């Protein structure tokens, strides 16, 4: 790696961070783990004169769970810490599964969950679980604080709705519902370390024998992680039976909009969406 | 480019170095501190040859800026044996099991294994495979490496370490 020249800043307070962001504007980029950013800089895909590390800002650290707020993941929290956090393992299986499937042990010890979301890749592994679980992002900027859903945060490939001077301070995943169950499935032609050709996350709740709540999100098959609304509608209020699951899976394969790329063809991705959704629904339907 | 003077602890020694922001931790270790045990393979986070422990966590030193190591503790392959004369149990097991062929992946592989056994002293084969998923070996076919890690785990258990 032969990185281009840049200045490095490591503020210890958010006031200083916002001052730098306002001063440098688009020539600056914030970094937490930097595992994607340094490769993009090295490859000349992005150019920044200033990198601003968030690591020394204490209010951006921490990982917490309580039964009323849910799971709070701060800007600097690394993927490996979430995957090893007992309440995450207990209550947010799909999120932990997605992290276990993301890149390598080394990357998971450096890269942050918030960074994975803010890089806004259509294939970001943690995006579909966070969206399916209804996670919200707390955004801060100079004198401002706002909260939006993670689904609204990502607007396109590599794009978020963050202004230049804003950062995601933390992500809050609401506490799971009483009968909620979830899983994450990923298909990569080569290995699990690889970027997903397709991925899917399903979170649902079966009550009185019918699908009461269903949330399905798909990765790598649209410009951003997408909600499979039509497949959800097929399931809602119905009893799980193999025909219904098959119909929902086929619907998901039809409603997504993948492109052919080096990982798989459009047809193969659509087919695999159907396969993943059917497998996932089948697994969740038999869980008690 | 602003140069930064940073302090960090490398293999137990406090070091003070002046680094340019675009210097990677891998370059600092190999080119400035002459710790050439850590290898440069791909430079893009894919092969794991550059794995070191940063505050006890395995990271790709090629994807870490040297300046990010300010006030942190780094352990490289040169620093894992506590005595300096005997091998670390994982190193010993790699030698005994023939888990080293060309040796290029070995330092990174051993750092990942050391971290695994610290956090999970009795791993299953699948856990071992998962833990070294970020380390590529083009020679051994991995079988001997996995046997070596299993052997090191048993040795550690036997010695009560
Ligand atoms: S040299 Fe760092 S991962 Fe290959
Ligand atoms: S021993 Fe040659 S690459 Fe592993």
GROMACS .gro file of C-alpha atoms and ligand atoms in nm:
model
  457
    1UNK     CA    1   0.000   0.000   0.000
    2UNK     CA    2   0.128   0.341  -0.091
    3UNK     CA    3  -0.111   0.597   0.042
    4UNK     CA    4  -0.135   0.949  -0.101
    5UNK     CA    5  -0.051   1.244   0.120
    6UNK     CA    6  -0.309   1.374   0.369
    7UNK     CA    7  -0.321   1.543   0.706
    8UNK     CA    8  -0.440   1.345   1.004
    9UNK     CA    9  -0.644   1.495   1.287
   10UNK     CA   10  -0.755   1.326   1.602
   11UNK     CA   11  -0.983   1.559   1.800
   12UNK     CA   12  -1.079   1.460   2.153
   13UNK     CA   13  -1.410   1.648   2.164
   14UNK     CA   14  -1.702   1.677   1.925
   15UNK     CA   15  -1.672   2.061   1.930
   16UNK     CA   16  -1.326   2.032   1.780
   17UNK     CA   17  -1.449   1.766   1.535
   18UNK     CA   18  -1.729   1.990   1.405
   19UNK     CA   19  -1.492   2.286   1.379
   20UNK     CA   20  -1.259   2.077   1.160
   21UNK     CA   21  -1.546   1.942   0.948
   22UNK     CA   22  -1.679   2.292   0.887
   23UNK     CA   23  -1.333   2.429   0.813
   24UNK     CA   24  -1.231   2.158   0.565
   25UNK     CA   25  -1.569   2.079   0.406
   26UNK     CA   26  -1.557   1.816   0.132
   27UNK     CA   27  -1.178   1.783   0.152
   28UNK     CA   28  -1.216   1.603   0.487
   29UNK     CA   29  -1.343   1.260   0.574
   30UNK     CA   30  -1.409   1.113   0.918
   31UNK     CA   31  -1.274   0.768   0.993
   32UNK     CA   32  -1.321   0.517   1.269
   33UNK     CA   33  -1.170   0.181   1.164
   34UNK     CA   34  -1.068   0.306   0.820
   35UNK     CA   35  -1.048  -0.044   0.670
   36UNK     CA   36  -1.252   0.052   0.362
   37UNK     CA   37  -1.133   0.410   0.346
   38UNK     CA   38  -0.760   0.335   0.330
   39UNK     CA   39  -0.810   0.088   0.044
   40UNK     CA   40  -1.020   0.343  -0.146
   41UNK     CA   41  -0.752   0.610  -0.089
   42UNK     CA   42  -0.478   0.373  -0.196
   43UNK     CA   43  -0.665   0.279  -0.512
   44UNK     CA   44  -0.726   0.645  -0.597
   45UNK     CA   45  -1.103   0.594  -0.584
   46UNK     CA   46  -1.140   0.879  -0.331
   47UNK     CA   47  -0.925   1.182  -0.252
   48UNK     CA   48  -0.920   1.363   0.080
   49UNK     CA   49  -0.674   1.617   0.211
   50UNK     CA   50  -0.776   1.556   0.571
   51UNK     CA   51  -0.866   1.241   0.761
   52UNK     CA   52  -1.032   1.303   1.095
   53UNK     CA   53  -1.022   1.011   1.336
   54UNK     CA   54  -1.314   0.968   1.576
   55UNK     CA   55  -1.121   0.732   1.801
   56UNK     CA   56  -1.020   0.983   2.072
   57UNK     CA   57  -1.371   1.118   2.122
   58UNK     CA   58  -1.495   0.946   2.437
   59UNK     CA   59  -1.866   1.008   2.376
   60UNK     CA   60  -1.840   0.804   2.057
   61UNK     CA   61  -1.738   0.490   2.245
   62UNK     CA   62  -1.952   0.227   2.412
   63UNK     CA   63  -2.186  -0.063   2.364
   64UNK     CA   64  -2.488  -0.104   2.586
   65UNK     CA   65  -2.813  -0.295   2.621
   66UNK     CA   66  -3.114  -0.243   2.838
   67UNK     CA   67  -3.456  -0.395   2.799
   68UNK     CA   68  -3.636  -0.064   2.747
   69UNK     CA   69  -3.400   0.113   2.503
   70UNK     CA   70  -3.252  -0.192   2.332
   71UNK     CA   71  -2.899  -0.214   2.195
   72UNK     CA   72  -2.689   0.102   2.163
   73UNK     CA   73  -2.390   0.080   1.928
   74UNK     CA   74  -2.163   0.385   1.932
   75UNK     CA   75  -1.970   0.528   1.636
   76UNK     CA   76  -1.641   0.367   1.739
   77UNK     CA   77  -1.780   0.027   1.845
   78UNK     CA   78  -1.605  -0.240   1.641
   79UNK     CA   79  -1.789  -0.528   1.476
   80UNK     CA   80  -1.614  -0.795   1.686
   81UNK     CA   81  -1.734  -0.637   2.011
   82UNK     CA   82  -2.097  -0.648   1.900
   83UNK     CA   83  -2.066  -1.011   1.789
   84UNK     CA   84  -1.920  -1.106   2.130
   85UNK     CA   85  -2.169  -0.901   2.336
   86UNK     CA   86  -2.395  -1.140   2.530
   87UNK     CA   87  -2.721  -0.939   2.491
   88UNK     CA   88  -2.659  -0.912   2.116
   89UNK     CA   89  -2.613  -1.289   2.096
   90UNK     CA   90  -2.930  -1.342   2.294
   91UNK     CA   91  -3.163  -1.089   2.131
   92UNK     CA   92  -3.029  -0.994   1.787
   93UNK     CA   93  -2.925  -1.321   1.623
   94UNK     CA   94  -2.944  -1.186   1.268
   95UNK     CA   95  -2.709  -0.897   1.346
   96UNK     CA   96  -2.450  -1.125   1.507
   97UNK     CA   97  -2.478  -1.369   1.213
   98UNK     CA   98  -2.418  -1.088   0.966
   99UNK     CA   99  -2.104  -0.979   1.152
  100UNK     CA  100  -1.970  -1.334   1.167
  101UNK     CA  101  -2.005  -1.345   0.788
  102UNK     CA  102  -1.840  -1.007   0.731
  103UNK     CA  103  -1.481  -0.999   0.607
  104UNK     CA  104  -1.217  -1.143   0.843
  105UNK     CA  105  -1.143  -1.157   1.216
  106UNK     CA  106  -0.878  -0.885   1.168
  107UNK     CA  107  -1.117  -0.649   0.991
  108UNK     CA  108  -1.392  -0.715   1.244
  109UNK     CA  109  -1.157  -0.606   1.522
  110UNK     CA  110  -1.090  -0.272   1.354
  111UNK     CA  111  -1.396  -0.180   1.149
  112UNK     CA  112  -1.698  -0.023   1.315
  113UNK     CA  113  -2.064  -0.109   1.268
  114UNK     CA  114  -2.146   0.258   1.211
  115UNK     CA  115  -1.873   0.277   0.945
  116UNK     CA  116  -2.014  -0.029   0.770
  117UNK     CA  117  -2.348   0.156   0.748
  118UNK     CA  118  -2.208   0.499   0.659
  119UNK     CA  119  -2.001   0.360   0.371
  120UNK     CA  120  -2.344   0.276   0.232
  121UNK     CA  121  -2.246  -0.018   0.018
  122UNK     CA  122  -2.549  -0.201  -0.129
  123UNK     CA  123  -2.372  -0.513   0.002
  124UNK     CA  124  -2.302  -0.386   0.359
  125UNK     CA  125  -2.363  -0.697   0.566
  126UNK     CA  126  -2.489  -0.523   0.880
  127UNK     CA  127  -2.732  -0.299   0.690
  128UNK     CA  128  -3.010  -0.550   0.623
  129UNK     CA  129  -3.026  -0.678   0.985
  130UNK     CA  130  -3.023  -0.327   1.129
  131UNK     CA  131  -3.300  -0.225   0.891
  132UNK     CA  132  -3.505  -0.539   0.954
  133UNK     CA  133  -3.475  -0.484   1.330
  134UNK     CA  134  -3.596  -0.124   1.293
  135UNK     CA  135  -3.267   0.036   1.405
  136UNK     CA  136  -3.239   0.415   1.428
  137UNK     CA  137  -2.937   0.637   1.378
  138UNK     CA  138  -2.867   0.930   1.610
  139UNK     CA  139  -2.701   1.202   1.401
  140UNK     CA  140  -2.508   1.490   1.553
  141UNK     CA  141  -2.361   1.804   1.404
  142UNK     CA  142  -2.269   2.152   1.525
  143UNK     CA  143  -2.555   2.246   1.759
  144UNK     CA  144  -2.786   1.981   1.617
  145UNK     CA  145  -2.905   1.634   1.693
  146UNK     CA  146  -3.157   1.436   1.492
  147UNK     CA  147  -3.271   1.078   1.467
  148UNK     CA  148  -3.371   0.883   1.157
  149UNK     CA  149  -3.413   0.517   1.068
  150UNK     CA  150  -3.108   0.333   0.933
  151UNK     CA  151  -3.325   0.259   0.628
  152UNK     CA  152  -3.355   0.633   0.553
  153UNK     CA  153  -2.986   0.695   0.625
  154UNK     CA  154  -2.859   0.508   0.317
  155UNK     CA  155  -2.978   0.683   0.001
  156UNK     CA  156  -2.774   0.516  -0.274
  157UNK     CA  157  -2.449   0.335  -0.348
  158UNK     CA  158  -2.189   0.507  -0.127
  159UNK     CA  159  -2.439   0.779  -0.038
  160UNK     CA  160  -2.608   0.876   0.288
  161UNK     CA  161  -2.831   1.163   0.384
  162UNK     CA  162  -2.560   1.299   0.620
  163UNK     CA  163  -2.454   1.657   0.564
  164UNK     CA  164  -2.077   1.723   0.539
  165UNK     CA  165  -2.061   1.838   0.899
  166UNK     CA  166  -2.275   1.559   1.047
  167UNK     CA  167  -2.180   1.218   1.185
  168UNK     CA  168  -2.371   0.920   1.319
  169UNK     CA  169  -2.312   0.924   1.694
  170UNK     CA  170  -2.481   0.593   1.760
  171UNK     CA  171  -2.725   0.334   1.634
  172UNK     CA  172  -3.008   0.217   1.854
  173UNK     CA  173  -3.167  -0.120   1.786
  174UNK     CA  174  -3.504  -0.142   1.963
  175UNK     CA  175  -3.569  -0.426   2.208
  176UNK     CA  176  -3.701  -0.736   2.034
  177UNK     CA  177  -4.072  -0.814   2.048
  178UNK     CA  178  -4.185  -1.108   2.258
  179UNK     CA  179  -4.217  -1.358   1.974
  180UNK     CA  180  -3.969  -1.197   1.738
  181UNK     CA  181  -3.715  -1.418   1.560
  182UNK     CA  182  -3.467  -1.326   1.295
  183UNK     CA  183  -3.191  -1.458   1.076
  184UNK     CA  184  -2.938  -1.345   0.820
  185UNK     CA  185  -2.838  -1.541   0.511
  186UNK     CA  186  -2.563  -1.464   0.266
  187UNK     CA  187  -2.460  -1.614  -0.063
  188UNK     CA  188  -2.109  -1.558  -0.199
  189UNK     CA  189  -1.982  -1.771  -0.485
  190UNK     CA  190  -1.634  -1.805  -0.333
  191UNK     CA  191  -1.630  -1.794   0.047
  192UNK     CA  192  -1.799  -1.631   0.343
  193UNK     CA  193  -1.511  -1.384   0.370
  194UNK     CA  194  -1.609  -1.247   0.030
  195UNK     CA  195  -1.853  -0.964  -0.042
  196UNK     CA  196  -2.208  -1.097  -0.077
  197UNK     CA  197  -2.353  -1.170  -0.421
  198UNK     CA  198  -2.687  -1.162  -0.241
  199UNK     CA  199  -2.788  -1.144   0.123
  200UNK     CA  200  -3.115  -1.135   0.307
  201UNK     CA  201  -3.238  -1.067   0.655
  202UNK     CA  202  -3.576  -1.174   0.784
  203UNK     CA  203  -3.724  -1.068   1.115
  204UNK     CA  204  -4.070  -1.192   1.198
  205UNK     CA  205  -4.318  -1.278   1.462
  206UNK     CA  206  -4.570  -1.563   1.444
  207UNK     CA  207  -4.872  -1.517   1.669
  208UNK     CA  208  -5.182  -1.735   1.688
  209UNK     CA  209  -5.038  -1.947   1.407
  210UNK     CA  210  -5.007  -1.663   1.152
  211UNK     CA  211  -4.735  -1.422   1.042
  212UNK     CA  212  -4.815  -1.119   1.258
  213UNK     CA  213  -4.514  -0.905   1.170
  214UNK     CA  214  -4.268  -0.962   0.888
  215UNK     CA  215  -3.972  -0.755   0.784
  216UNK     CA  216  -3.755  -0.868   0.490
  217UNK     CA  217  -3.452  -0.679   0.363
  218UNK     CA  218  -3.228  -0.776   0.074
  219UNK     CA  219  -2.863  -0.685   0.016
  220UNK     CA  220  -2.664  -0.653  -0.311
  221UNK     CA  221  -2.971  -0.666  -0.534
  222UNK     CA  222  -3.058  -0.296  -0.564
  223UNK     CA  223  -2.868   0.036  -0.547
  224UNK     CA  224  -2.911   0.019  -0.170
  225UNK     CA  225  -3.028  -0.246   0.076
  226UNK     CA  226  -3.397  -0.282  -0.007
  227UNK     CA  227  -3.715  -0.383   0.167
  228UNK     CA  228  -3.903  -0.669   0.003
  229UNK     CA  229  -4.245  -0.516   0.063
  230UNK     CA  230  -4.436  -0.736  -0.179
  231UNK     CA  231  -4.295  -1.053  -0.027
  232UNK     CA  232  -4.385  -0.924   0.320
  233UNK     CA  233  -4.742  -0.860   0.200
  234UNK     CA  234  -4.769  -1.218   0.070
  235UNK     CA  235  -4.696  -1.348   0.420
  236UNK     CA  236  -4.877  -1.110   0.652
  237UNK     CA  237  -5.174  -1.255   0.834
  238UNK     CA  238  -5.129  -1.599   0.672
  239UNK     CA  239  -5.042  -1.936   0.817
  240UNK     CA  240  -4.695  -2.059   0.729
  241UNK     CA  241  -4.719  -2.341   0.477
  242UNK     CA  242  -4.466  -2.447   0.212
  243UNK     CA  243  -4.671  -2.306  -0.079
  244UNK     CA  244  -4.700  -1.967   0.086
  245UNK     CA  245  -4.327  -1.958   0.168
  246UNK     CA  246  -4.248  -2.051  -0.191
  247UNK     CA  247  -4.472  -1.773  -0.321
  248UNK     CA  248  -4.314  -1.516  -0.090
  249UNK     CA  249  -3.967  -1.628  -0.196
  250UNK     CA  250  -4.055  -1.603  -0.566
  251UNK     CA  251  -4.205  -1.258  -0.509
  252UNK     CA  252  -3.886  -1.137  -0.342
  253UNK     CA  253  -3.683  -1.264  -0.639
  254UNK     CA  254  -3.910  -1.067  -0.875
  255UNK     CA  255  -3.931  -0.740  -0.686
  256UNK     CA  256  -3.555  -0.687  -0.643
  257UNK     CA  257  -3.349  -0.513  -0.912
  258UNK     CA  258  -3.003  -0.670  -0.926
  259UNK     CA  259  -2.743  -0.604  -1.192
  260UNK     CA  260  -2.500  -0.853  -1.341
  261UNK     CA  261  -2.149  -0.799  -1.206
  262UNK     CA  262  -1.833  -0.995  -1.136
  263UNK     CA  263  -1.999  -1.176  -0.843
  264UNK     CA  264  -2.303  -1.313  -1.026
  265UNK     CA  265  -2.544  -1.253  -1.311
  266UNK     CA  266  -2.875  -1.078  -1.260
  267UNK     CA  267  -3.065  -1.405  -1.313
  268UNK     CA  268  -2.850  -1.591  -1.064
  269UNK     CA  269  -2.895  -1.319  -0.801
  270UNK     CA  270  -3.275  -1.323  -0.845
  271UNK     CA  271  -3.276  -1.702  -0.818
  272UNK     CA  272  -3.058  -1.691  -0.505
  273UNK     CA  273  -3.281  -1.431  -0.340
  274UNK     CA  274  -3.568  -1.679  -0.378
  275UNK     CA  275  -3.355  -1.962  -0.241
  276UNK     CA  276  -3.235  -1.760   0.060
  277UNK     CA  277  -3.581  -1.628   0.144
  278UNK     CA  278  -3.740  -1.973   0.122
  279UNK     CA  279  -3.468  -2.125   0.340
  280UNK     CA  280  -3.490  -1.845   0.592
  281UNK     CA  281  -3.868  -1.853   0.620
  282UNK     CA  282  -3.866  -2.231   0.650
  283UNK     CA  283  -3.611  -2.213   0.931
  284UNK     CA  284  -3.792  -1.938   1.119
  285UNK     CA  285  -4.135  -2.096   1.077
  286UNK     CA  286  -4.028  -2.411   1.261
  287UNK     CA  287  -3.845  -2.227   1.544
  288UNK     CA  288  -4.042  -2.224   1.866
  289UNK     CA  289   0.142   1.672   0.551
  290UNK     CA  290   0.163   1.716   0.924
  291UNK     CA  291   0.423   1.490   1.088
  292UNK     CA  292   0.323   1.339   1.422
  293UNK     CA  293   0.554   1.241   1.702
  294UNK     CA  294   0.394   0.944   1.871
  295UNK     CA  295   0.471   0.710   2.157
  296UNK     CA  296   0.371   0.348   2.143
  297UNK     CA  297   0.472   0.026   2.313
  298UNK     CA  298   0.612  -0.237   2.077
  299UNK     CA  299   0.677  -0.582   2.223
  300UNK     CA  300   0.704  -0.431   2.570
  301UNK     CA  301   0.937  -0.143   2.477
  302UNK     CA  302   0.829   0.220   2.478
  303UNK     CA  303   0.918   0.374   2.142
  304UNK     CA  304   0.898   0.733   2.029
  305UNK     CA  305   0.880   0.786   1.655
  306UNK     CA  306   0.801   1.067   1.411
  307UNK     CA  307   0.554   0.946   1.151
  308UNK     CA  308   0.393   1.094   0.842
  309UNK     CA  309   0.013   1.039   0.837
  310UNK     CA  310   0.022   0.816   0.530
  311UNK     CA  311   0.270   0.571   0.683
  312UNK     CA  312   0.105   0.238   0.765
  313UNK     CA  313   0.173   0.051   1.085
  314UNK     CA  314   0.321  -0.226   0.870
  315UNK     CA  315   0.570   0.017   0.714
  316UNK     CA  316   0.656   0.160   1.056
  317UNK     CA  317   0.727  -0.187   1.196
  318UNK     CA  318   0.924  -0.319   0.901
  319UNK     CA  319   1.102  -0.015   0.758
  320UNK     CA  320   1.153   0.208   1.062
  321UNK     CA  321   1.168  -0.029   1.358
  322UNK     CA  322   1.328  -0.310   1.157
  323UNK     CA  323   1.081  -0.567   1.286
  324UNK     CA  324   1.067  -0.762   0.962
  325UNK     CA  325   0.898  -1.070   1.107
  326UNK     CA  326   0.563  -0.914   1.014
  327UNK     CA  327   0.515  -0.969   0.642
  328UNK     CA  328   0.376  -0.759   0.360
  329UNK     CA  329   0.161  -0.976   0.135
  330UNK     CA  330  -0.125  -0.801  -0.040
  331UNK     CA  331  -0.134  -0.462   0.132
  332UNK     CA  332  -0.512  -0.459   0.104
  333UNK     CA  333  -0.636  -0.652   0.407
  334UNK     CA  334  -0.688  -0.979   0.225
  335UNK     CA  335  -0.400  -1.213   0.311
  336UNK     CA  336  -0.336  -1.162   0.685
  337UNK     CA  337   0.045  -1.186   0.650
  338UNK     CA  338   0.073  -0.849   0.825
  339UNK     CA  339  -0.138  -0.945   1.131
  340UNK     CA  340  -0.021  -0.797   1.462
  341UNK     CA  341  -0.195  -0.749   1.794
  342UNK     CA  342  -0.306  -0.393   1.864
  343UNK     CA  343  -0.402  -0.367   2.232
  344UNK     CA  344  -0.441  -0.744   2.219
  345UNK     CA  345  -0.666  -0.749   1.911
  346UNK     CA  346  -0.558  -0.901   1.579
  347UNK     CA  347  -0.553  -0.636   1.305
  348UNK     CA  348  -0.410  -0.601   0.957
  349UNK     CA  349  -0.116  -0.366   1.007
  350UNK     CA  350  -0.135  -0.278   0.636
  351UNK     CA  351  -0.482  -0.131   0.699
  352UNK     CA  352  -0.377   0.061   1.009
  353UNK     CA  353  -0.208   0.399   1.003
  354UNK     CA  354   0.105   0.423   1.217
  355UNK     CA  355  -0.038   0.738   1.372
  356UNK     CA  356  -0.341   0.537   1.490
  357UNK     CA  357  -0.104   0.340   1.713
  358UNK     CA  358  -0.034   0.645   1.931
  359UNK     CA  359  -0.033   0.538   2.298
  360UNK     CA  360  -0.129   0.183   2.203
  361UNK     CA  361   0.039  -0.150   2.260
  362UNK     CA  362   0.161  -0.353   1.963
  363UNK     CA  363   0.271  -0.715   1.975
  364UNK     CA  364   0.443  -0.865   1.673
  365UNK     CA  365   0.575  -1.215   1.607
  366UNK     CA  366   0.908  -1.104   1.759
  367UNK     CA  367   0.733  -1.030   2.090
  368UNK     CA  368   0.520  -1.333   2.166
  369UNK     CA  369   0.782  -1.551   2.333
  370UNK     CA  370   0.812  -1.427   2.689
  371UNK     CA  371   1.162  -1.557   2.750
  372UNK     CA  372   1.325  -1.464   2.423
  373UNK     CA  373   1.511  -1.798   2.419
  374UNK     CA  374   1.227  -2.049   2.403
  375UNK     CA  375   0.950  -2.051   2.148
  376UNK     CA  376   0.591  -1.958   2.231
  377UNK     CA  377   0.376  -2.277   2.254
  378UNK     CA  378   0.206  -2.189   1.925
  379UNK     CA  379   0.541  -2.141   1.751
  380UNK     CA  380   0.662  -2.468   1.900
  381UNK     CA  381   0.355  -2.652   1.774
  382UNK     CA  382   0.395  -2.505   1.423
  383UNK     CA  383   0.753  -2.637   1.415
  384UNK     CA  384   0.660  -2.980   1.551
  385UNK     CA  385   0.363  -3.032   1.321
  386UNK     CA  386   0.539  -2.913   1.005
  387UNK     CA  387   0.294  -2.626   0.967
  388UNK     CA  388   0.560  -2.405   0.806
  389UNK     CA  389   0.661  -2.446   0.443
  390UNK     CA  390   0.775  -2.124   0.275
  391UNK     CA  391   0.692  -1.947   0.600
  392UNK     CA  392   0.555  -1.629   0.450
  393UNK     CA  393   0.209  -1.665   0.606
  394UNK     CA  394   0.345  -1.803   0.933
  395UNK     CA  395   0.391  -1.487   1.143
  396UNK     CA  396   0.039  -1.366   1.064
  397UNK     CA  397  -0.103  -1.713   1.108
  398UNK     CA  398   0.064  -1.745   1.448
  399UNK     CA  399  -0.059  -1.402   1.565
  400UNK     CA  400  -0.417  -1.498   1.473
  401UNK     CA  401  -0.372  -1.832   1.654
  402UNK     CA  402  -0.230  -1.666   1.966
  403UNK     CA  403  -0.532  -1.437   1.981
  404UNK     CA  404  -0.769  -1.731   1.927
  405UNK     CA  405  -0.620  -1.934   2.212
  406UNK     CA  406  -0.626  -1.635   2.446
  407UNK     CA  407  -0.995  -1.580   2.388
  408UNK     CA  408  -1.097  -1.942   2.333
  409UNK     CA  409  -0.848  -2.187   2.493
  410UNK     CA  410  -1.028  -2.499   2.370
  411UNK     CA  411  -1.145  -2.427   2.016
  412UNK     CA  412  -1.322  -2.672   1.787
  413UNK     CA  413  -1.182  -2.734   1.441
  414UNK     CA  414  -1.451  -2.516   1.292
  415UNK     CA  415  -1.365  -2.233   1.534
  416UNK     CA  416  -0.999  -2.266   1.434
  417UNK     CA  417  -1.088  -2.248   1.064
  418UNK     CA  418  -1.303  -1.944   1.130
  419UNK     CA  419  -1.026  -1.772   1.332
  420UNK     CA  420  -0.767  -1.813   1.055
  421UNK     CA  421  -1.017  -1.727   0.779
  422UNK     CA  422  -0.833  -1.398   0.730
  423UNK     CA  423  -0.492  -1.563   0.683
  424UNK     CA  424  -0.409  -1.711   0.346
  425UNK     CA  425  -0.152  -1.990   0.312
  426UNK     CA  426  -0.053  -2.095  -0.040
  427UNK     CA  427   0.166  -2.388   0.066
  428UNK     CA  428   0.034  -2.611   0.340
  429UNK     CA  429  -0.329  -2.672   0.252
  430UNK     CA  430  -0.405  -2.566   0.611
  431UNK     CA  431  -0.425  -2.920   0.753
  432UNK     CA  432  -0.092  -2.900   0.935
  433UNK     CA  433  -0.168  -2.548   1.056
  434UNK     CA  434  -0.496  -2.662   1.210
  435UNK     CA  435  -0.321  -2.961   1.371
  436UNK     CA  436  -0.058  -2.726   1.513
  437UNK     CA  437  -0.318  -2.497   1.667
  438UNK     CA  438  -0.497  -2.798   1.818
  439UNK     CA  439  -0.165  -2.920   1.957
  440UNK     CA  440  -0.087  -2.578   2.104
  441UNK     CA  441  -0.430  -2.568   2.268
  442UNK     CA  442  -0.370  -2.909   2.427
  443UNK     CA  443  -0.019  -2.807   2.540
  444UNK     CA  444  -0.154  -2.491   2.697
  445UNK     CA  445  -0.427  -2.685   2.875
  446UNK     CA  446  -0.175  -2.944   2.997
  447UNK     CA  447   0.059  -2.680   3.133
  448UNK     CA  448  -0.232  -2.497   3.301
  449UNK     CA  449  -0.130  -2.169   3.130
  450LIG     S1  450  -0.049  -0.749   0.376
  450LIG    FE1  451  -0.201  -0.689   0.515
  450LIG     S2  452  -0.356  -0.829   0.477
  450LIG    FE2  453  -0.215  -0.876   0.319
  451LIG     S1  454   0.375  -2.172   0.444
  451LIG    FE1  455   0.394  -2.074   0.251
  451LIG     S2  456   0.221  -1.945   0.248
  451LIG    FE2  457   0.189  -2.061   0.423
   0.00000   0.00000   0.00000
